[in-house]
Amino acid sequence: MTVVTNQIANSSAIPAWSGFVYQGKVALYHAIRILIQGDNNAHYLKVETLDDFVIHASNHDVISLHQVKTMQSGYRSAYNGALKQASKVVDRCNSNTKRWFHVSIKVDDFSDREANATEGEFLVQFYSYHDGRQYVETGNIDTKLTEIVTQYLESQNLTVTDLLVDHKLAKLQMLLAARVNLAHHRNQHEDMKKFEAADSIPVYFSEIEECLYSEAIQDDDYDAILFKFRKTLLDRTDSLLEVNQDNLSLDLNDLCRCRHVIAGMEIERLTRLYYSKVPNQKSISLSGFSEATVDIYLDIIAEIQGIRIANDLPHYYKSHLGTFLPTAMQFRRTNKQLNINDIQDNVSGMRGNPVVQDVLYDYENLIVEMNSSPFKLSDQSSSAGRFTDISEADENRLTKINNVRFVSVCDASGEIND
């Protein structure tokens, strides 16, 4: 068991959502900057352990401690308590350990907090970014990440394109998200304390470099496309959570819970999520999702309470109506029949796309954006008899697909939350 001070052991809880996302991105930024500088001593980083994030050497000594604050105050005095706490961390540190303080807003005094040896305190400095600024707003940290990744690629004589940088950023954020998800799992299901769980998930600099060297997304690189799909979902969720933090009319808990699940989804489950969002797609492609369709999907989750996230895809359940699956489908007057025909075309050719069949089979109700009353697929189908290529030749399976029901957000909310 790792032995640390009580202060450290009791202060490793996950902070406010937007602050936690921000500090993870700051950690990635600093790690890439270290790689650019060619510091071979840095071996791995950890989040939510001795501080918000920590850089370790290969012998596990602490190279630097980083405290990250997203407070809205521009007064130095508002940060005095946190600065003092940062100055007192000694676990695994030595005389060469740097203590950095990151803020998301301009402060009236960026001077160092000097060491006070008699009080057991060490020097704490405000962090300076590559452009010389000593703060980065939460809304600008993605820009800083893009800039530092671009700098790294240029320093290694690697190709730089917008698509390539986006792809590498997606892989980096998925790397960190997967580790944090693992820590949550160990804390909740393996009886590990918060600090112990966080301490068990190092992110190695070699892994960060592997992400930075990864190839660009190709049209047939389905895993990479799904990574980008997930990044679009996570980034949009983060934005919605941040701008709605003070919106008391919205319950954001379901969005937070879905984000955790999506961040840790394996490829098979992520593929099902991709098709479930718009199940009239014939294949995985970069054009198969956008911020607009992601917003439609997330709006449903924000609007309807009681999302279930265990076992497969996020969904709702009502005992006498079965399961309800959020989608990003839009059934407007001009495209309703086209969407229905596309779904039937996909289901008719199940050997080419069994994922669509499974989605329609496993969920009785698909929640869509429309003004119509609820209806079943078979009610609007002029070719229901075309479902002849069902795997396993299962008549019950055929019947269930024919009976899948489309429900508007309003009607679904009334049925689920009555």
PDB file of C-alpha atoms in Angstrom, residues 181 229-230 233-234 237 253-266 268-278 294 296-302 304-318 322-328 358-359 362-368 412 416:
ATOM      1  CA  ASN A 181     -11.964   5.564 -16.378  1.00  0.00           C
ATOM      2  CA  PHE A 229     -16.550  10.115 -33.560  1.00  0.00           C
ATOM      3  CA  ARG A 230     -15.982   9.585 -29.852  1.00  0.00           C
ATOM      4  CA  LEU A 233     -19.109  13.348 -28.670  1.00  0.00           C
ATOM      5  CA  LEU A 234     -16.804  14.009 -25.714  1.00  0.00           C
ATOM      6  CA  THR A 237     -20.446  17.051 -24.094  1.00  0.00           C
ATOM      7  CA  ASN A 253     -25.902  14.174 -14.221  1.00  0.00           C
ATOM      8  CA  ASP A 254     -26.977  11.902 -17.093  1.00  0.00           C
ATOM      9  CA  LEU A 255     -24.670  13.721 -19.510  1.00  0.00           C
ATOM     10  CA  CYS A 256     -21.755  13.251 -17.102  1.00  0.00           C
ATOM     11  CA  ARG A 257     -22.538   9.560 -16.662  1.00  0.00           C
ATOM     12  CA  CYS A 258     -22.807   8.997 -20.419  1.00  0.00           C
ATOM     13  CA  ARG A 259     -19.510  10.765 -20.984  1.00  0.00           C
ATOM     14  CA  HIS A 260     -17.740   8.377 -18.610  1.00  0.00           C
ATOM     15  CA  VAL A 261     -19.204   5.375 -20.427  1.00  0.00           C
ATOM     16  CA  ILE A 262     -18.453   6.668 -23.926  1.00  0.00           C
ATOM     17  CA  ALA A 263     -14.861   7.560 -22.967  1.00  0.00           C
ATOM     18  CA  GLY A 264     -14.178   3.941 -22.025  1.00  0.00           C
ATOM     19  CA  MET A 265     -16.104   2.106 -24.745  1.00  0.00           C
ATOM     20  CA  GLU A 266     -14.271  -0.644 -26.593  1.00  0.00           C
ATOM     21  CA  GLU A 268     -17.323  -3.098 -30.710  1.00  0.00           C
ATOM     22  CA  ARG A 269     -19.560  -1.118 -28.385  1.00  0.00           C
ATOM     23  CA  LEU A 270     -18.482   2.179 -29.948  1.00  0.00           C
ATOM     24  CA  THR A 271     -19.429   0.792 -33.369  1.00  0.00           C
ATOM     25  CA  ARG A 272     -22.933   0.019 -32.115  1.00  0.00           C
ATOM     26  CA  LEU A 273     -23.190   3.550 -30.701  1.00  0.00           C
ATOM     27  CA  TYR A 274     -22.110   4.972 -34.073  1.00  0.00           C
ATOM     28  CA  TYR A 275     -24.849   3.110 -35.939  1.00  0.00           C
ATOM     29  CA  SER A 276     -27.486   3.602 -33.234  1.00  0.00           C
ATOM     30  CA  LYS A 277     -27.192   7.377 -33.519  1.00  0.00           C
ATOM     31  CA  VAL A 278     -28.278   7.274 -37.173  1.00  0.00           C
ATOM     32  CA  VAL A 294     -24.158  14.932 -31.858  1.00  0.00           C
ATOM     33  CA  ILE A 296     -29.461  16.138 -31.359  1.00  0.00           C
ATOM     34  CA  TYR A 297     -28.301  12.982 -29.552  1.00  0.00           C
ATOM     35  CA  LEU A 298     -27.058  14.846 -26.452  1.00  0.00           C
ATOM     36  CA  ASP A 299     -30.182  17.042 -26.273  1.00  0.00           C
ATOM     37  CA  ILE A 300     -32.277  13.911 -25.759  1.00  0.00           C
ATOM     38  CA  ILE A 301     -30.066  12.788 -22.877  1.00  0.00           C
ATOM     39  CA  ALA A 302     -30.268  16.252 -21.286  1.00  0.00           C
ATOM     40  CA  ILE A 304     -35.113  12.940 -20.551  1.00  0.00           C
ATOM     41  CA  GLN A 305     -34.107  11.747 -17.097  1.00  0.00           C
ATOM     42  CA  GLY A 306     -33.169   8.246 -15.990  1.00  0.00           C
ATOM     43  CA  ILE A 307     -30.602   7.116 -18.564  1.00  0.00           C
ATOM     44  CA  ARG A 308     -29.288   3.571 -18.074  1.00  0.00           C
ATOM     45  CA  ILE A 309     -25.604   3.143 -18.896  1.00  0.00           C
ATOM     46  CA  ALA A 310     -24.794  -0.413 -17.818  1.00  0.00           C
ATOM     47  CA  ASN A 311     -24.702  -3.195 -20.399  1.00  0.00           C
ATOM     48  CA  ASP A 312     -24.379  -1.952 -23.956  1.00  0.00           C
ATOM     49  CA  LEU A 313     -25.602   1.486 -25.089  1.00  0.00           C
ATOM     50  CA  PRO A 314     -27.039   4.364 -23.011  1.00  0.00           C
ATOM     51  CA  HIS A 315     -30.795   3.859 -23.055  1.00  0.00           C
ATOM     52  CA  TYR A 316     -34.063   4.234 -21.123  1.00  0.00           C
ATOM     53  CA  TYR A 317     -36.500   1.585 -19.971  1.00  0.00           C
ATOM     54  CA  LYS A 318     -40.202   1.511 -19.193  1.00  0.00           C
ATOM     55  CA  GLY A 322     -39.460  -1.781 -23.242  1.00  0.00           C
ATOM     56  CA  THR A 323     -36.203  -0.029 -24.084  1.00  0.00           C
ATOM     57  CA  PHE A 324     -35.832   3.459 -25.591  1.00  0.00           C
ATOM     58  CA  LEU A 325     -32.659   4.311 -27.514  1.00  0.00           C
ATOM     59  CA  PRO A 326     -31.641   7.966 -28.101  1.00  0.00           C
ATOM     60  CA  THR A 327     -30.707   8.666 -31.730  1.00  0.00           C
ATOM     61  CA  ALA A 328     -29.724  11.655 -33.874  1.00  0.00           C
ATOM     62  CA  ASP A 358     -28.763  -5.860 -33.840  1.00  0.00           C
ATOM     63  CA  VAL A 359     -29.590  -2.248 -32.934  1.00  0.00           C
ATOM     64  CA  ASP A 362     -32.334  -5.039 -29.193  1.00  0.00           C
ATOM     65  CA  TYR A 363     -34.278  -1.793 -28.720  1.00  0.00           C
ATOM     66  CA  GLU A 364     -38.051  -1.540 -29.001  1.00  0.00           C
ATOM     67  CA  ASN A 365     -38.197   2.262 -29.331  1.00  0.00           C
ATOM     68  CA  LEU A 366     -35.931   4.720 -31.155  1.00  0.00           C
ATOM     69  CA  ILE A 367     -36.174   8.337 -29.940  1.00  0.00           C
ATOM     70  CA  VAL A 368     -35.975  10.711 -32.920  1.00  0.00           C
ATOM     71  CA  ALA A 412     -40.689   9.663 -25.117  1.00  0.00           C
ATOM     72  CA  ILE A 416     -40.519   7.494 -19.629  1.00  0.00           C
TER      73      ILE A 416
END
